[in-house]
PDB file of C-alpha atoms in Angstrom:
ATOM      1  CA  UNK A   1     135.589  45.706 129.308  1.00  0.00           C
ATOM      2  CA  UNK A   2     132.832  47.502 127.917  1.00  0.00           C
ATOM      3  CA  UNK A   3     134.159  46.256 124.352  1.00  0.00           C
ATOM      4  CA  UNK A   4     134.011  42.875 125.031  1.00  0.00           C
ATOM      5  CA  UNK A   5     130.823  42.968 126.195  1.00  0.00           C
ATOM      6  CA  UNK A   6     129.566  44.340 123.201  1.00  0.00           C
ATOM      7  CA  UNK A   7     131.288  41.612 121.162  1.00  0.00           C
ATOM      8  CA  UNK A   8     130.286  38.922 123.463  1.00  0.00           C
ATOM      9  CA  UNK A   9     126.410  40.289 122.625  1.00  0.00           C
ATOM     10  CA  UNK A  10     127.322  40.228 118.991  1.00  0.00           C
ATOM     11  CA  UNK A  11     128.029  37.114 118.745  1.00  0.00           C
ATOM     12  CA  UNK A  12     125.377  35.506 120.540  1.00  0.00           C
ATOM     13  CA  UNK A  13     122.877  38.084 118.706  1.00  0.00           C
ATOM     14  CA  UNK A  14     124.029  36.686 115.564  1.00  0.00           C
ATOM     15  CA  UNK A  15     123.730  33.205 116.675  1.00  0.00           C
ATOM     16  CA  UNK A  16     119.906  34.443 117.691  1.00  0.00           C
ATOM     17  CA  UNK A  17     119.336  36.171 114.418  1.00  0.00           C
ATOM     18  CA  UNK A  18     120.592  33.146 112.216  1.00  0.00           C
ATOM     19  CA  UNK A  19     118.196  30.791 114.124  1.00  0.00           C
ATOM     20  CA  UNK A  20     121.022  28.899 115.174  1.00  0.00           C
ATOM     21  CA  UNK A  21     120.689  25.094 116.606  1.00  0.00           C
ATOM     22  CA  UNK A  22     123.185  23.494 118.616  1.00  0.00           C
ATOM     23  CA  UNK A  23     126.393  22.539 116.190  1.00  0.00           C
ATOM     24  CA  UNK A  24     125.693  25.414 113.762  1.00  0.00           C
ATOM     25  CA  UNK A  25     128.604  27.530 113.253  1.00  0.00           C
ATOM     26  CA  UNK A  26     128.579  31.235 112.812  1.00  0.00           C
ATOM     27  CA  UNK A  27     128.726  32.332 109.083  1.00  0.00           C
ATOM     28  CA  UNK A  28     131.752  32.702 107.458  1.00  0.00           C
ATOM     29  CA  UNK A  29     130.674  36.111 106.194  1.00  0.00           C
ATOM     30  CA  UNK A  30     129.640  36.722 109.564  1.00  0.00           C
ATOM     31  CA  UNK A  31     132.940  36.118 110.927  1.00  0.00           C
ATOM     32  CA  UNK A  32     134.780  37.831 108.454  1.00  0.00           C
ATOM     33  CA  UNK A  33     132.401  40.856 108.974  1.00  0.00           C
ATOM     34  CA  UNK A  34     133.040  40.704 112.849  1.00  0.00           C
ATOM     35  CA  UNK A  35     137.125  40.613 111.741  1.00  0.00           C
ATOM     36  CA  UNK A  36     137.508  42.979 109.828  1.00  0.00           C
ATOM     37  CA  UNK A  37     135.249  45.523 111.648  1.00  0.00           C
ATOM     38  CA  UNK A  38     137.518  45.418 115.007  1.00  0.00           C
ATOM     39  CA  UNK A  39     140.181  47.663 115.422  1.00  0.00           C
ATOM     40  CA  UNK A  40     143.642  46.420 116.766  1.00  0.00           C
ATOM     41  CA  UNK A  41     142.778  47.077 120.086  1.00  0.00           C
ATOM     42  CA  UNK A  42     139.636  45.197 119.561  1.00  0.00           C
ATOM     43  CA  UNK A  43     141.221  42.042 118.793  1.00  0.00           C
ATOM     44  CA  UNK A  44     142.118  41.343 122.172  1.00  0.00           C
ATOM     45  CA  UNK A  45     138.869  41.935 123.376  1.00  0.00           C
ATOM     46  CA  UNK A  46     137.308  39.340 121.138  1.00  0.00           C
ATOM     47  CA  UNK A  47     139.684  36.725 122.172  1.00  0.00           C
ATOM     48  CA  UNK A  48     138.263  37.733 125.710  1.00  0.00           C
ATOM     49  CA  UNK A  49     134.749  37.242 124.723  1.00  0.00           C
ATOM     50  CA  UNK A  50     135.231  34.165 123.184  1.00  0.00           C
ATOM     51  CA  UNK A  51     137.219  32.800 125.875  1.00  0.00           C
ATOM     52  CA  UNK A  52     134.394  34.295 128.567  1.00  0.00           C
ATOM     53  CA  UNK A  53     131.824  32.256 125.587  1.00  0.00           C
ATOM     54  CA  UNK A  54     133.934  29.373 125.534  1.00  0.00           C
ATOM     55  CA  UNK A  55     134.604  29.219 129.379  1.00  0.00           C
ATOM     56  CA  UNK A  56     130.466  29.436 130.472  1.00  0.00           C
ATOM     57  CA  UNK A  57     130.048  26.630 127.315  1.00  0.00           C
ATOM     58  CA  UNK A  58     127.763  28.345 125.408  1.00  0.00           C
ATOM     59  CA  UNK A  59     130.694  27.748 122.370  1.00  0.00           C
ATOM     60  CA  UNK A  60     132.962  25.704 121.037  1.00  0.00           C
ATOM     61  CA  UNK A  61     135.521  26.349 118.354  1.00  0.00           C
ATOM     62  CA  UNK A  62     135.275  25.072 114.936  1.00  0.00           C
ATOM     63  CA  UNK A  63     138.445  25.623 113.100  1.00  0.00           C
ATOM     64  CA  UNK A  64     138.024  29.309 111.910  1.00  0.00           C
ATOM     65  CA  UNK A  65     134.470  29.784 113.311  1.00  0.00           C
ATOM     66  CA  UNK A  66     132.316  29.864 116.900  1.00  0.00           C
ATOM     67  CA  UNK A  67     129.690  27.035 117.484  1.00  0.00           C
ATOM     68  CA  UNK A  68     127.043  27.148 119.282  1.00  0.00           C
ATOM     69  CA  UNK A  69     126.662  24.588 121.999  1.00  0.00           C
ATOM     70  CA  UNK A  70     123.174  23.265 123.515  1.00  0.00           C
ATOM     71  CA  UNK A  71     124.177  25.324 126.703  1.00  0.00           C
ATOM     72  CA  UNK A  72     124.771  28.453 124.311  1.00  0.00           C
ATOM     73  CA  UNK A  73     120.899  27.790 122.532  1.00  0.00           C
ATOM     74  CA  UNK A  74     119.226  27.317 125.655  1.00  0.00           C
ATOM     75  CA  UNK A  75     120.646  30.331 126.978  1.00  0.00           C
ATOM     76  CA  UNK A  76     119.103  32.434 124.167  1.00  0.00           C
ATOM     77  CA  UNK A  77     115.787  30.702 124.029  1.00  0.00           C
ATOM     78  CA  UNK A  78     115.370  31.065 128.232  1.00  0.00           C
TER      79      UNK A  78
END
């Protein structure tokens, strides 16, 4: 649990950092960064945090990417 929490805050960190607007996706480097970077075991606990991301519509998937929603940037700018 503790892992997915700490991927959940990744991802909206780097949607913070990036100075994201609702419809940006996350950078491809970005997301291949985040990829590579989890172990096996992590994997499932990313598809957790996205669903968790995707579920309280901060989110929305993009093909291969995350996109941030007008839910997900008011969230970060409260």
């Amino acid at each position: 649990m503790k892992a997915m929490q700490e991927i959940k805050e990744r991802i909206m960190q780097e949607f913070a950092a990036s100075g994201a607007q609702p419809g940006d996706f996350l950078s491809a480097d970005f997301m291949q960064k985040l990829n590579t970077s989890l172990e096996r075991d992590d994997q499932e606990c990313y598809q957790q945090a996205a669903a968790v991301l995707l579920e309280a519509g901060w989110i929305s998937l993009g093909g291969t990417s995350l996109q941030l929603t007008q839910a997900g940037w008011e969230y970060l700018h409260r």
